[in-house]
Amino acid sequence: MATSRTARGLKYLESKKNLAGSACGVAGLALTLAGVAGAYWPVVVAGLYGAGALIAPPERTAPPPFDPREELGVLREDFGRMRKYVAGVELPSGAGEALAELLELYGALLEPGWVADVLVTDPEAVHAVSRAVRQDVPESVDAYNRTRWWSRMTPGGESPERHLDRQLGLLREEAQRVTAGLHEVEARRQQTHTAYLEERGRS
């Protein structure tokens, strides 16, 4: 308990409030030596110290540490659950093949290794994959499954199969853009390393 109080006391001594208050208190002592404060100099010094402590900016609290690799680990688990869910839904052959290719692409991006190491450096790419795995793919499959039932009751209009095909096509295009962006990141990294080695060779 005493150690805790001592640590808090030392922390306050190093705080912005104490430093600002001390600076103002020193100014109060200067006024006292100049003969301005008179007999009330303790009140002046204490008041200036308190005013300095009050106007000092608050201490900055450091944000909690965040490891993006932990997010990928959770995302892999969600991806596994999503695959089990869509595997239990009967899809038309064309959409089933398109979905299988899309899931294979997501799996390759999330598989532990150098690709995932590049992915984790791009927060936007991680967000795109996360949104697709946790929201877009399950909702597309679920919407098809529900709409298919209604289309049997009220035939006509655009088929749920066509909507599903278009949705999976858009998701595949997005996944390909993510993959292309990661490829560019890796290519730039390689170019930078080559330039570094060339510069080191010249020196």
CSV table of C-alpha atoms in Angstrom, one decimal, residues 22-129:
chain,number,residue,atom,x,y,z
A,22,SER,CA,5.8,24.8,-9.7
A,23,ALA,CA,6.6,27.2,-12.5
A,24,CYS,CA,3.8,29.5,-11.4
A,25,GLY,CA,5.0,29.1,-7.8
A,26,VAL,CA,8.5,30.2,-8.7
A,27,ALA,CA,7.0,33.3,-10.3
A,28,GLY,CA,5.2,33.9,-7.0
A,29,LEU,CA,8.5,33.7,-5.2
A,30,ALA,CA,10.0,36.1,-7.7
A,31,LEU,CA,7.2,38.6,-7.0
A,32,THR,CA,7.8,38.1,-3.2
A,33,LEU,CA,11.5,38.9,-3.6
A,34,ALA,CA,10.5,42.0,-5.7
A,35,GLY,CA,8.4,43.2,-2.8
A,36,VAL,CA,5.1,42.9,-4.6
A,37,ALA,CA,3.5,40.1,-2.5
A,38,GLY,CA,4.2,41.6,0.9
A,39,ALA,CA,3.1,39.8,4.0
A,40,TYR,CA,0.7,37.6,2.0
A,41,TRP,CA,3.5,35.9,0.0
A,42,PRO,CA,2.6,32.3,1.1
A,43,VAL,CA,-1.0,32.8,-0.1
A,44,VAL,CA,0.3,34.3,-3.4
A,45,VAL,CA,2.8,31.4,-4.0
A,46,ALA,CA,0.2,28.8,-3.1
A,47,GLY,CA,-2.5,30.5,-5.2
A,48,LEU,CA,-0.2,30.7,-8.3
A,49,TYR,CA,0.8,27.1,-7.8
A,50,GLY,CA,-2.8,26.0,-7.7
A,51,ALA,CA,-3.7,28.1,-10.7
A,52,GLY,CA,-0.8,26.6,-12.7
A,53,ALA,CA,-1.8,23.1,-11.8
A,54,LEU,CA,-5.4,23.8,-12.9
A,55,ILE,CA,-4.6,25.3,-16.3
A,56,ALA,CA,-2.0,22.5,-17.1
A,57,PRO,CA,-3.2,20.2,-19.9
A,58,PRO,CA,-4.3,16.8,-18.8
A,59,GLU,CA,-2.0,13.8,-18.9
A,60,ARG,CA,-2.2,11.9,-22.1
A,61,THR,CA,-3.3,8.3,-21.7
A,62,ALA,CA,-1.6,5.9,-24.0
A,63,PRO,CA,-3.9,3.8,-26.2
A,64,PRO,CA,-4.0,0.1,-25.5
A,65,PRO,CA,-1.6,-2.0,-27.5
A,66,PHE,CA,-3.2,-3.7,-30.5
A,67,ASP,CA,-1.7,-6.6,-32.5
A,68,PRO,CA,-3.3,-6.9,-36.0
A,69,ARG,CA,-2.3,-10.5,-36.1
A,70,GLU,CA,-4.7,-11.3,-33.3
A,71,GLU,CA,-7.5,-9.8,-35.5
A,72,LEU,CA,-6.5,-12.2,-38.3
A,73,GLY,CA,-6.6,-15.1,-35.9
A,74,VAL,CA,-10.2,-14.3,-34.9
A,75,LEU,CA,-11.1,-13.7,-38.6
A,76,ARG,CA,-9.8,-17.1,-39.5
A,77,GLU,CA,-12.1,-18.7,-36.9
A,78,ASP,CA,-15.0,-16.7,-38.3
A,79,PHE,CA,-14.1,-17.8,-41.8
A,80,GLY,CA,-14.2,-21.4,-40.7
A,81,ARG,CA,-17.7,-21.0,-39.2
A,82,MET,CA,-18.8,-19.2,-42.4
A,83,ARG,CA,-17.6,-22.0,-44.6
A,84,LYS,CA,-19.5,-24.5,-42.5
A,85,TYR,CA,-22.7,-22.4,-42.8
A,86,VAL,CA,-22.6,-22.0,-46.6
A,87,ALA,CA,-21.7,-25.7,-47.0
A,88,GLY,CA,-25.1,-26.6,-45.5
A,89,VAL,CA,-27.0,-24.4,-48.1
A,90,GLU,CA,-28.0,-26.0,-51.4
A,91,LEU,CA,-26.8,-23.7,-54.2
A,92,PRO,CA,-27.1,-24.0,-58.0
A,93,SER,CA,-24.1,-25.5,-59.7
A,94,GLY,CA,-22.8,-22.2,-61.2
A,95,ALA,CA,-23.1,-20.2,-58.0
A,96,GLY,CA,-21.7,-23.1,-56.0
A,97,GLU,CA,-18.5,-23.2,-58.1
A,98,ALA,CA,-18.2,-19.4,-58.0
A,99,LEU,CA,-18.6,-19.4,-54.2
A,100,ALA,CA,-16.0,-22.2,-53.9
A,101,GLU,CA,-13.5,-20.2,-55.9
A,102,LEU,CA,-14.2,-17.1,-53.8
A,103,LEU,CA,-13.7,-19.0,-50.5
A,104,GLU,CA,-10.5,-20.5,-51.8
A,105,LEU,CA,-9.3,-17.0,-52.5
A,106,TYR,CA,-10.2,-15.8,-49.0
A,107,GLY,CA,-8.6,-18.9,-47.5
A,108,ALA,CA,-5.3,-18.2,-49.4
A,109,LEU,CA,-5.3,-14.6,-48.1
A,110,LEU,CA,-5.9,-15.7,-44.5
A,111,GLU,CA,-3.6,-18.7,-44.4
A,112,PRO,CA,-0.7,-18.1,-42.0
A,113,GLY,CA,2.4,-17.2,-43.9
A,114,TRP,CA,3.9,-14.4,-45.9
A,115,VAL,CA,0.6,-13.5,-47.7
A,116,ALA,CA,-1.1,-13.0,-44.3
A,117,ASP,CA,1.9,-11.0,-43.2
A,118,VAL,CA,1.5,-8.6,-46.1
A,119,LEU,CA,-2.3,-8.5,-45.6
A,120,VAL,CA,-1.9,-7.5,-41.9
A,121,THR,CA,0.0,-4.3,-43.0
A,122,ASP,CA,-3.0,-3.0,-44.9
A,123,PRO,CA,-5.9,-2.1,-42.6
A,124,GLU,CA,-8.2,-1.4,-45.5
A,125,ALA,CA,-7.6,-4.8,-47.0
A,126,VAL,CA,-8.1,-6.5,-43.7
A,127,HIS,CA,-11.4,-4.6,-43.3
A,128,ALA,CA,-12.5,-5.6,-46.8
A,129,VAL,CA,-11.9,-9.3,-46.2
